[in-house]
PDB file of N, CA, C and O in Angstrom:
ATOM      1  N   MET A  30       1.089  -1.218  -0.191  1.00  0.00           N
ATOM      2  CA  MET A  30      -0.072  -0.129  -0.216  1.00  0.00           C
ATOM      3  C   MET A  30       0.522   1.391  -0.653  1.00  0.00           C
ATOM      4  O   MET A  30       0.297   1.954  -1.002  1.00  0.00           O
ATOM      5  N   ARG A  31       2.170   1.197   0.921  1.00  0.00           N
ATOM      6  CA  ARG A  31       2.715   2.823   0.930  1.00  0.00           C
ATOM      7  C   ARG A  31       3.194   2.629  -0.201  1.00  0.00           C
ATOM      8  O   ARG A  31       3.900   3.663  -0.963  1.00  0.00           O
ATOM      9  N   MET A  32       3.820   1.892  -1.462  1.00  0.00           N
ATOM     10  CA  MET A  32       4.571   1.966  -2.548  1.00  0.00           C
ATOM     11  C   MET A  32       2.902   1.938  -3.148  1.00  0.00           C
ATOM     12  O   MET A  32       3.557   3.213  -3.975  1.00  0.00           O
ATOM     13  N   ALA A  33       2.129   1.670  -3.400  1.00  0.00           N
ATOM     14  CA  ALA A  33       0.718   2.449  -4.414  1.00  0.00           C
ATOM     15  C   ALA A  33       0.901   3.879  -4.485  1.00  0.00           C
ATOM     16  O   ALA A  33       0.288   4.062  -5.637  1.00  0.00           O
ATOM     17  N   LEU A  34       1.337   4.509  -2.992  1.00  0.00           N
ATOM     18  CA  LEU A  34       0.748   5.674  -2.736  1.00  0.00           C
ATOM     19  C   LEU A  34       1.719   6.269  -3.405  1.00  0.00           C
ATOM     20  O   LEU A  34       1.643   7.605  -2.622  1.00  0.00           O
ATOM     21  N   GLY A  35       3.018   5.693  -2.980  1.00  0.00           N
ATOM     22  CA  GLY A  35       3.965   7.198  -3.249  1.00  0.00           C
ATOM     23  C   GLY A  35       4.650   7.097  -1.408  1.00  0.00           C
ATOM     24  O   GLY A  35       5.578   8.347  -1.430  1.00  0.00           O
ATOM     25  N   TYR A  36       4.313   5.938  -0.865  1.00  0.00           N
ATOM     26  CA  TYR A  36       4.780   6.670   0.560  1.00  0.00           C
ATOM     27  C   TYR A  36       6.047   5.315   1.343  1.00  0.00           C
ATOM     28  O   TYR A  36       5.835   5.583   2.496  1.00  0.00           O
ATOM     29  N   LYS A  37       6.260   5.086   0.457  1.00  0.00           N
ATOM     30  CA  LYS A  37       7.563   3.758   0.162  1.00  0.00           C
ATOM     31  C   LYS A  37       8.039   4.328   1.668  1.00  0.00           C
ATOM     32  O   LYS A  37       8.431   3.393   2.963  1.00  0.00           O
ATOM     33  N   ASP A  38       8.806   4.767   1.498  1.00  0.00           N
ATOM     34  CA  ASP A  38      10.024   5.390   2.816  1.00  0.00           C
ATOM     35  C   ASP A  38       9.460   7.135   3.908  1.00  0.00           C
ATOM     36  O   ASP A  38      10.275   7.625   3.929  1.00  0.00           O
ATOM     37  N   ASP A  39       8.544   7.206   3.864  1.00  0.00           N
ATOM     38  CA  ASP A  39       7.307   7.355   4.372  1.00  0.00           C
ATOM     39  C   ASP A  39       7.339   7.692   5.955  1.00  0.00           C
ATOM     40  O   ASP A  39       7.001   6.051   6.057  1.00  0.00           O
ATOM     41  N   PRO A  40       7.706   8.037   6.387  1.00  0.00           N
ATOM     42  CA  PRO A  40       7.674   7.406   8.410  1.00  0.00           C
ATOM     43  C   PRO A  40       6.699   8.125   8.935  1.00  0.00           C
ATOM     44  O   PRO A  40       6.585   7.034   9.769  1.00  0.00           O
ATOM     45  N   GLU A  41       5.872   9.482   8.215  1.00  0.00           N
ATOM     46  CA  GLU A  41       5.050   9.456   9.051  1.00  0.00           C
ATOM     47  C   GLU A  41       3.979   8.857   8.295  1.00  0.00           C
ATOM     48  O   GLU A  41       2.316   8.820   8.876  1.00  0.00           O
ATOM     49  N   PHE A  42       3.327   8.089   7.337  1.00  0.00           N
ATOM     50  CA  PHE A  42       2.481   7.727   6.412  1.00  0.00           C
ATOM     51  C   PHE A  42       2.271   5.803   7.291  1.00  0.00           C
ATOM     52  O   PHE A  42       3.147   5.415   7.695  1.00  0.00           O
ATOM     53  N   ILE A  43       0.921   6.172   8.533  1.00  0.00           N
ATOM     54  CA  ILE A  43       0.298   5.457   9.236  1.00  0.00           C
ATOM     55  C   ILE A  43      -0.738   4.909   8.945  1.00  0.00           C
ATOM     56  O   ILE A  43      -2.153   5.249   8.157  1.00  0.00           O
ATOM     57  N   PRO A  44      -0.766   3.446   7.759  1.00  0.00           N
ATOM     58  CA  PRO A  44      -2.316   2.999   7.273  1.00  0.00           C
ATOM     59  C   PRO A  44      -3.564   3.197   7.895  1.00  0.00           C
ATOM     60  O   PRO A  44      -4.362   3.464   7.464  1.00  0.00           O
ATOM     61  N   HIS A  45      -3.205   2.833   8.938  1.00  0.00           N
ATOM     62  CA  HIS A  45      -4.436   3.112  10.370  1.00  0.00           C
ATOM     63  C   HIS A  45      -4.764   4.435  10.100  1.00  0.00           C
ATOM     64  O   HIS A  45      -6.342   4.643  10.068  1.00  0.00           O
ATOM     65  N   VAL A  46      -4.716   4.993   9.870  1.00  0.00           N
ATOM     66  CA  VAL A  46      -5.047   7.198   8.989  1.00  0.00           C
ATOM     67  C   VAL A  46      -5.948   6.639   8.267  1.00  0.00           C
ATOM     68  O   VAL A  46      -6.799   7.894   7.912  1.00  0.00           O
ATOM     69  N   MET A  47      -6.067   5.977   7.355  1.00  0.00           N
ATOM     70  CA  MET A  47      -6.338   5.798   6.017  1.00  0.00           C
ATOM     71  C   MET A  47      -8.053   6.115   6.433  1.00  0.00           C
ATOM     72  O   MET A  47      -8.468   6.172   5.517  1.00  0.00           O
ATOM     73  N   ARG A  48      -8.620   4.823   7.559  1.00  0.00           N
ATOM     74  CA  ARG A  48      -9.588   4.571   7.970  1.00  0.00           C
ATOM     75  C   ARG A  48      -9.972   6.049   8.539  1.00  0.00           C
ATOM     76  O   ARG A  48     -11.436   6.729   7.813  1.00  0.00           O
ATOM     77  N   HIS A  49      -9.260   6.997   9.540  1.00  0.00           N
ATOM     78  CA  HIS A  49     -10.014   7.588   9.794  1.00  0.00           C
ATOM     79  C   HIS A  49     -10.059   9.197   8.505  1.00  0.00           C
ATOM     80  O   HIS A  49     -11.284   9.832   8.737  1.00  0.00           O
ATOM     81  N   THR A  50      -9.349   9.041   7.466  1.00  0.00           N
ATOM     82  CA  THR A  50      -9.701   9.746   6.487  1.00  0.00           C
ATOM     83  C   THR A  50     -10.839   9.478   5.588  1.00  0.00           C
ATOM     84  O   THR A  50     -11.350  10.178   5.089  1.00  0.00           O
ATOM     85  N   CYS A  51     -11.218   8.379   5.501  1.00  0.00           N
ATOM     86  CA  CYS A  51     -11.897   7.478   4.721  1.00  0.00           C
ATOM     87  C   CYS A  51     -13.223   7.732   5.503  1.00  0.00           C
ATOM     88  O   CYS A  51     -14.272   8.768   4.853  1.00  0.00           O
ATOM     89  N   VAL A  52     -13.597   8.089   6.806  1.00  0.00           N
ATOM     90  CA  VAL A  52     -14.694   7.967   6.986  1.00  0.00           C
ATOM     91  C   VAL A  52     -14.670  10.021   7.503  1.00  0.00           C
ATOM     92  O   VAL A  52     -16.512   9.814   7.349  1.00  0.00           O
ATOM     93  N   THR A  53     -13.516  10.351   7.499  1.00  0.00           N
ATOM     94  CA  THR A  53     -13.849  12.029   7.373  1.00  0.00           C
ATOM     95  C   THR A  53     -14.964  11.969   5.998  1.00  0.00           C
ATOM     96  O   THR A  53     -16.056  13.435   6.034  1.00  0.00           O
ATOM     97  N   ARG A  54     -13.984  12.125   5.153  1.00  0.00           N
ATOM     98  CA  ARG A  54     -14.493  11.831   3.368  1.00  0.00           C
ATOM     99  C   ARG A  54     -16.272  11.509   3.362  1.00  0.00           C
ATOM    100  O   ARG A  54     -16.671  12.968   2.449  1.00  0.00           O
ATOM    101  N   LEU A  55     -16.810  11.084   3.932  1.00  0.00           N
ATOM    102  CA  LEU A  55     -17.674   9.951   3.615  1.00  0.00           C
ATOM    103  C   LEU A  55     -18.580  11.043   4.793  1.00  0.00           C
ATOM    104  O   LEU A  55     -19.946  11.008   3.999  1.00  0.00           O
ATOM    105  N   ALA A  56     -18.694  11.338   5.661  1.00  0.00           N
ATOM    106  CA  ALA A  56     -19.212  12.847   6.737  1.00  0.00           C
ATOM    107  C   ALA A  56     -19.332  13.723   5.719  1.00  0.00           C
ATOM    108  O   ALA A  56     -20.604  14.020   5.804  1.00  0.00           O
ATOM    109  N   MET A  57     -18.233  14.472   5.702  1.00  0.00           N
ATOM    110  CA  MET A  57     -18.610  15.179   4.581  1.00  0.00           C
ATOM    111  C   MET A  57     -19.443  15.211   3.779  1.00  0.00           C
ATOM    112  O   MET A  57     -19.740  16.966   2.693  1.00  0.00           O
ATOM    113  N   ASN A  58     -19.223  14.019   2.869  1.00  0.00           N
ATOM    114  CA  ASN A  58     -20.030  14.249   1.658  1.00  0.00           C
ATOM    115  C   ASN A  58     -21.809  13.663   2.302  1.00  0.00           C
ATOM    116  O   ASN A  58     -22.315  13.296   1.020  1.00  0.00           O
ATOM    117  N   ASN A  59     -22.047  13.547   3.086  1.00  0.00           N
ATOM    118  CA  ASN A  59     -23.326  13.375   4.053  1.00  0.00           C
ATOM    119  C   ASN A  59     -23.897  11.799   3.500  1.00  0.00           C
ATOM    120  O   ASN A  59     -25.439  11.477   3.812  1.00  0.00           O
ATOM    121  N   THR A  60     -22.914  11.280   3.948  1.00  0.00           N
ATOM    122  CA  THR A  60     -22.861   8.988   4.195  1.00  0.00           C
ATOM    123  C   THR A  60     -23.839   8.879   5.269  1.00  0.00           C
ATOM    124  O   THR A  60     -23.068   9.591   6.583  1.00  0.00           O
ATOM    125  N   PRO A  61     -24.765   8.425   4.905  1.00  0.00           N
ATOM    126  CA  PRO A  61     -25.361   7.944   5.684  1.00  0.00           C
ATOM    127  C   PRO A  61     -24.985   6.894   7.194  1.00  0.00           C
ATOM    128  O   PRO A  61     -23.763   6.109   6.514  1.00  0.00           O
ATOM    129  N   GLU A  62     -24.899   7.544   8.308  1.00  0.00           N
ATOM    130  CA  GLU A  62     -24.134   6.517   9.409  1.00  0.00           C
ATOM    131  C   GLU A  62     -23.947   5.216   8.885  1.00  0.00           C
ATOM    132  O   GLU A  62     -23.283   4.676   9.198  1.00  0.00           O
ATOM    133  N   LEU A  63     -25.091   4.461   8.750  1.00  0.00           N
ATOM    134  CA  LEU A  63     -25.129   3.105   8.454  1.00  0.00           C
ATOM    135  C   LEU A  63     -24.024   2.504   7.449  1.00  0.00           C
ATOM    136  O   LEU A  63     -23.534   1.836   7.661  1.00  0.00           O
ATOM    137  N   LYS A  64     -24.145   3.345   6.187  1.00  0.00           N
ATOM    138  CA  LYS A  64     -23.382   2.316   5.608  1.00  0.00           C
ATOM    139  C   LYS A  64     -21.982   3.716   5.751  1.00  0.00           C
ATOM    140  O   LYS A  64     -20.646   1.889   5.704  1.00  0.00           O
ATOM    141  N   MET A  65     -21.366   4.397   6.627  1.00  0.00           N
ATOM    142  CA  MET A  65     -20.103   4.617   6.933  1.00  0.00           C
ATOM    143  C   MET A  65     -19.661   2.978   7.986  1.00  0.00           C
ATOM    144  O   MET A  65     -19.321   2.780   7.950  1.00  0.00           O
ATOM    145  N   MET A  66     -20.734   2.488   8.479  1.00  0.00           N
ATOM    146  CA  MET A  66     -20.400   1.848   9.722  1.00  0.00           C
ATOM    147  C   MET A  66     -20.386   0.217   8.517  1.00  0.00           C
ATOM    148  O   MET A  66     -19.041  -0.101   9.394  1.00  0.00           O
ATOM    149  N   LEU A  67     -20.772   0.213   8.076  1.00  0.00           N
ATOM    150  CA  LEU A  67     -20.731  -1.250   6.644  1.00  0.00           C
ATOM    151  C   LEU A  67     -19.903  -1.274   6.640  1.00  0.00           C
ATOM    152  O   LEU A  67     -19.085  -2.117   6.526  1.00  0.00           O
ATOM    153  N   TRP A  68     -18.990   0.047   6.153  1.00  0.00           N
ATOM    154  CA  TRP A  68     -18.282  -0.054   4.696  1.00  0.00           C
ATOM    155  C   TRP A  68     -17.175  -0.293   5.776  1.00  0.00           C
ATOM    156  O   TRP A  68     -16.377  -0.896   5.521  1.00  0.00           O
ATOM    157  N   LEU A  69     -16.725   0.413   6.312  1.00  0.00           N
ATOM    158  CA  LEU A  69     -15.745   0.009   7.893  1.00  0.00           C
ATOM    159  C   LEU A  69     -15.443  -1.155   8.570  1.00  0.00           C
ATOM    160  O   LEU A  69     -15.141  -1.159   9.682  1.00  0.00           O
ATOM    161  N   SER A  70     -16.941  -1.570   9.013  1.00  0.00           N
ATOM    162  CA  SER A  70     -16.538  -3.146   9.428  1.00  0.00           C
ATOM    163  C   SER A  70     -17.156  -2.362  11.243  1.00  0.00           C
ATOM    164  O   SER A  70     -16.355  -2.795  12.511  1.00  0.00           O
ATOM    165  N   HIS A  71     -17.105  -0.375  11.375  1.00  0.00           N
ATOM    166  CA  HIS A  71     -17.772  -0.390  12.606  1.00  0.00           C
ATOM    167  C   HIS A  71     -18.802  -1.060  13.405  1.00  0.00           C
ATOM    168  O   HIS A  71     -19.698  -1.164  12.331  1.00  0.00           O
ATOM    169  N   SER A  72     -18.819  -1.171  14.394  1.00  0.00           N
ATOM    170  CA  SER A  72     -20.096  -2.472  15.251  1.00  0.00           C
ATOM    171  C   SER A  72     -21.180  -1.006  15.879  1.00  0.00           C
ATOM    172  O   SER A  72     -22.297  -1.048  15.909  1.00  0.00           O
ATOM    173  N   THR A  73     -20.682  -0.047  15.914  1.00  0.00           N
ATOM    174  CA  THR A  73     -21.017   1.138  17.048  1.00  0.00           C
ATOM    175  C   THR A  73     -21.112   2.169  15.849  1.00  0.00           C
ATOM    176  O   THR A  73     -20.202   2.527  14.965  1.00  0.00           O
ATOM    177  N   PRO A  74     -22.523   3.423  16.099  1.00  0.00           N
ATOM    178  CA  PRO A  74     -22.284   4.760  16.218  1.00  0.00           C
ATOM    179  C   PRO A  74     -21.197   5.488  16.408  1.00  0.00           C
ATOM    180  O   PRO A  74     -20.919   6.851  15.721  1.00  0.00           O
ATOM    181  N   ALA A  75     -21.073   5.013  17.628  1.00  0.00           N
ATOM    182  CA  ALA A  75     -19.923   5.517  18.237  1.00  0.00           C
ATOM    183  C   ALA A  75     -18.472   5.913  17.756  1.00  0.00           C
ATOM    184  O   ALA A  75     -17.729   6.195  17.166  1.00  0.00           O
ATOM    185  N   MET A  76     -18.647   4.450  17.646  1.00  0.00           N
ATOM    186  CA  MET A  76     -17.194   4.457  16.356  1.00  0.00           C
ATOM    187  C   MET A  76     -16.683   4.770  15.020  1.00  0.00           C
ATOM    188  O   MET A  76     -15.795   6.131  15.216  1.00  0.00           O
ATOM    189  N   VAL A  77     -18.090   5.313  14.255  1.00  0.00           N
ATOM    190  CA  VAL A  77     -18.507   6.490  13.368  1.00  0.00           C
ATOM    191  C   VAL A  77     -17.738   7.372  13.539  1.00  0.00           C
ATOM    192  O   VAL A  77     -17.062   8.473  13.179  1.00  0.00           O
ATOM    193  N   LYS A  78     -18.557   8.349  15.110  1.00  0.00           N
ATOM    194  CA  LYS A  78     -18.251   9.137  15.425  1.00  0.00           C
ATOM    195  C   LYS A  78     -17.224  10.091  15.193  1.00  0.00           C
ATOM    196  O   LYS A  78     -15.964  11.094  15.178  1.00  0.00           O
ATOM    197  N   ARG A  79     -16.389   8.554  16.100  1.00  0.00           N
ATOM    198  CA  ARG A  79     -14.476   8.846  16.816  1.00  0.00           C
ATOM    199  C   ARG A  79     -13.355   8.487  15.615  1.00  0.00           C
ATOM    200  O   ARG A  79     -12.541   9.091  15.831  1.00  0.00           O
ATOM    201  N   TYR A  80     -14.020   8.144  15.101  1.00  0.00           N
ATOM    202  CA  TYR A  80     -13.114   8.504  13.104  1.00  0.00           C
ATOM    203  C   TYR A  80     -13.097   9.305  12.535  1.00  0.00           C
ATOM    204  O   TYR A  80     -12.923   9.941  11.767  1.00  0.00           O
ATOM    205  N   ALA A  81     -14.746  10.132  12.032  1.00  0.00           N
ATOM    206  CA  ALA A  81     -14.793  11.086  12.161  1.00  0.00           C
ATOM    207  C   ALA A  81     -14.202  12.496  12.337  1.00  0.00           C
ATOM    208  O   ALA A  81     -14.553  12.530  14.169  1.00  0.00           O
ATOM    209  N   HIS A  82     -13.181  13.172  11.760  1.00  0.00           N
ATOM    210  CA  HIS A  82     -12.799  14.418  11.814  1.00  0.00           C
ATOM    211  C   HIS A  82     -13.591  15.659  11.683  1.00  0.00           C
ATOM    212  O   HIS A  82     -12.660  15.767  10.430  1.00  0.00           O
ATOM    213  N   LEU A  83     -14.854  16.463  12.117  1.00  0.00           N
ATOM    214  CA  LEU A  83     -14.429  17.074  11.630  1.00  0.00           C
ATOM    215  C   LEU A  83     -14.724  18.228  12.029  1.00  0.00           C
ATOM    216  O   LEU A  83     -14.200  18.201  13.527  1.00  0.00           O
ATOM    217  N   ASN A  84     -14.347  19.509  11.475  1.00  0.00           N
ATOM    218  CA  ASN A  84     -14.019  20.684  11.714  1.00  0.00           C
ATOM    219  C   ASN A  84     -15.368  22.222  11.815  1.00  0.00           C
ATOM    220  O   ASN A  84     -16.032  21.806  10.806  1.00  0.00           O
ATOM    221  N   ILE A  85     -14.821  23.773  12.278  1.00  0.00           N
ATOM    222  CA  ILE A  85     -15.486  23.848  12.483  1.00  0.00           C
ATOM    223  C   ILE A  85     -16.472  24.780  10.977  1.00  0.00           C
ATOM    224  O   ILE A  85     -17.582  24.509  10.531  1.00  0.00           O
ATOM    225  N   ASN A  86     -16.017  24.099   9.532  1.00  0.00           N
ATOM    226  CA  ASN A  86     -16.466  25.215   8.236  1.00  0.00           C
ATOM    227  C   ASN A  86     -17.250  24.048   7.244  1.00  0.00           C
ATOM    228  O   ASN A  86     -17.758  24.191   6.694  1.00  0.00           O
ATOM    229  N   HIS A  87     -17.141  23.144   7.982  1.00  0.00           N
ATOM    230  CA  HIS A  87     -17.687  21.729   7.116  1.00  0.00           C
ATOM    231  C   HIS A  87     -19.587  22.118   8.457  1.00  0.00           C
ATOM    232  O   HIS A  87     -20.147  21.580   8.105  1.00  0.00           O
ATOM    233  N   LEU A  88     -19.899  23.068   8.930  1.00  0.00           N
ATOM    234  CA  LEU A  88     -20.583  23.323   9.633  1.00  0.00           C
ATOM    235  C   LEU A  88     -21.279  24.630   8.535  1.00  0.00           C
ATOM    236  O   LEU A  88     -22.726  25.240   8.852  1.00  0.00           O
ATOM    237  N   ALA A  89     -20.833  24.599   7.434  1.00  0.00           N
ATOM    238  CA  ALA A  89     -21.147  26.203   6.766  1.00  0.00           C
ATOM    239  C   ALA A  89     -22.379  25.692   5.990  1.00  0.00           C
ATOM    240  O   ALA A  89     -23.724  25.856   6.179  1.00  0.00           O
ATOM    241  N   ASP A  90     -22.616  24.299   5.893  1.00  0.00           N
ATOM    242  CA  ASP A  90     -24.053  23.562   4.914  1.00  0.00           C
ATOM    243  C   ASP A  90     -25.335  23.708   6.117  1.00  0.00           C
ATOM    244  O   ASP A  90     -26.144  24.205   5.715  1.00  0.00           O
ATOM    245  N   ALA A  91     -24.978  23.510   7.385  1.00  0.00           N
ATOM    246  CA  ALA A  91     -25.825  23.984   8.311  1.00  0.00           C
ATOM    247  C   ALA A  91     -25.961  24.997   8.004  1.00  0.00           C
ATOM    248  O   ALA A  91     -27.908  24.977   8.795  1.00  0.00           O
ATOM    249  N   VAL A  92     -25.284  26.110   8.040  1.00  0.00           N
ATOM    250  CA  VAL A  92     -26.211  27.494   8.545  1.00  0.00           C
ATOM    251  C   VAL A  92     -26.773  27.750   7.515  1.00  0.00           C
ATOM    252  O   VAL A  92     -27.844  28.377   7.135  1.00  0.00           O
ATOM    253  N   THR A  93     -26.647  27.122   6.508  1.00  0.00           N
ATOM    254  CA  THR A  93     -27.279  28.088   4.423  1.00  0.00           C
ATOM    255  C   THR A  93     -28.468  27.865   4.863  1.00  0.00           C
ATOM    256  O   THR A  93     -29.466  27.694   4.251  1.00  0.00           O
ATOM    257  N   LEU A  94     -28.405  25.932   5.414  1.00  0.00           N
ATOM    258  CA  LEU A  94     -29.530  25.326   5.554  1.00  0.00           C
ATOM    259  C   LEU A  94     -30.566  26.186   6.359  1.00  0.00           C
ATOM    260  O   LEU A  94     -32.194  26.163   6.143  1.00  0.00           O
ATOM    261  N   LEU A  95     -29.972  26.676   7.152  1.00  0.00           N
ATOM    262  CA  LEU A  95     -30.884  27.595   8.556  1.00  0.00           C
ATOM    263  C   LEU A  95     -31.282  28.653   7.945  1.00  0.00           C
ATOM    264  O   LEU A  95     -32.888  29.086   7.308  1.00  0.00           O
ATOM    265  N   GLU A  96     -30.837  29.241   7.315  1.00  0.00           N
ATOM    266  CA  GLU A  96     -30.647  30.693   6.260  1.00  0.00           C
ATOM    267  C   GLU A  96     -31.801  30.053   5.150  1.00  0.00           C
ATOM    268  O   GLU A  96     -32.953  31.092   4.749  1.00  0.00           O
ATOM    269  N   GLY A  97     -32.227  29.283   4.869  1.00  0.00           N
ATOM    270  CA  GLY A  97     -32.723  29.088   3.687  1.00  0.00           C
ATOM    271  C   GLY A  97     -34.560  29.103   4.451  1.00  0.00           C
ATOM    272  O   GLY A  97     -34.907  28.911   3.429  1.00  0.00           O
ATOM    273  N   TYR A  98     -34.366  28.537   5.739  1.00  0.00           N
ATOM    274  CA  TYR A  98     -35.479  27.824   5.846  1.00  0.00           C
ATOM    275  C   TYR A  98     -36.319  28.927   6.729  1.00  0.00           C
ATOM    276  O   TYR A  98     -36.836  29.807   6.084  1.00  0.00           O
ATOM    277  N   LEU A  99     -34.954  29.827   6.920  1.00  0.00           N
ATOM    278  CA  LEU A  99     -35.369  31.390   7.501  1.00  0.00           C
ATOM    279  C   LEU A  99     -36.169  32.284   6.487  1.00  0.00           C
ATOM    280  O   LEU A  99     -37.164  32.979   6.918  1.00  0.00           O
ATOM    281  N   ALA A 100     -35.349  32.413   5.602  1.00  0.00           N
ATOM    282  CA  ALA A 100     -36.021  33.265   4.338  1.00  0.00           C
ATOM    283  C   ALA A 100     -37.515  32.794   3.725  1.00  0.00           C
ATOM    284  O   ALA A 100     -38.369  33.128   3.082  1.00  0.00           O
ATOM    285  N   THR A 101     -37.561  30.936   3.755  1.00  0.00           N
ATOM    286  CA  THR A 101     -39.148  30.447   3.658  1.00  0.00           C
ATOM    287  C   THR A 101     -40.529  30.473   4.216  1.00  0.00           C
ATOM    288  O   THR A 101     -41.065  30.615   4.568  1.00  0.00           O
ATOM    289  N   ALA A 102     -39.611  30.573   5.483  1.00  0.00           N
ATOM    290  CA  ALA A 102     -40.444  30.514   7.269  1.00  0.00           C
ATOM    291  C   ALA A 102     -41.680  32.159   7.337  1.00  0.00           C
ATOM    292  O   ALA A 102     -41.361  32.732   6.738  1.00  0.00           O
ATOM    293  N   LYS A 103     -43.119  31.166   7.327  1.00  0.00           N
ATOM    294  CA  LYS A 103     -43.819  32.658   7.835  1.00  0.00           C
ATOM    295  C   LYS A 103     -43.970  32.922   8.510  1.00  0.00           C
ATOM    296  O   LYS A 103     -43.672  31.547   9.534  1.00  0.00           O
ATOM    297  N   CYS A 104     -43.521  33.718   9.286  1.00  0.00           N
ATOM    298  CA  CYS A 104     -43.799  34.140  10.939  1.00  0.00           C
ATOM    299  C   CYS A 104     -45.094  35.333  11.360  1.00  0.00           C
ATOM    300  O   CYS A 104     -45.687  35.562  10.602  1.00  0.00           O
TER     301      CYS A 104
END
């Protein structure tokens, strides 16, 4: 795997980290939690949450959704 990805001599490359990257990217693309669990053989939703590393920038879509709702809400 290291050679195929071009990290043959990189001591910083740890294959296990790719699982974290995979779940994070799936979560960023709104993949349902159950699909992520099955894809990575996680037994609980807690494991999916442990592996997904989202930051504040990933909340921007939630703000957009709320702004859209407020714009169409009848007060």
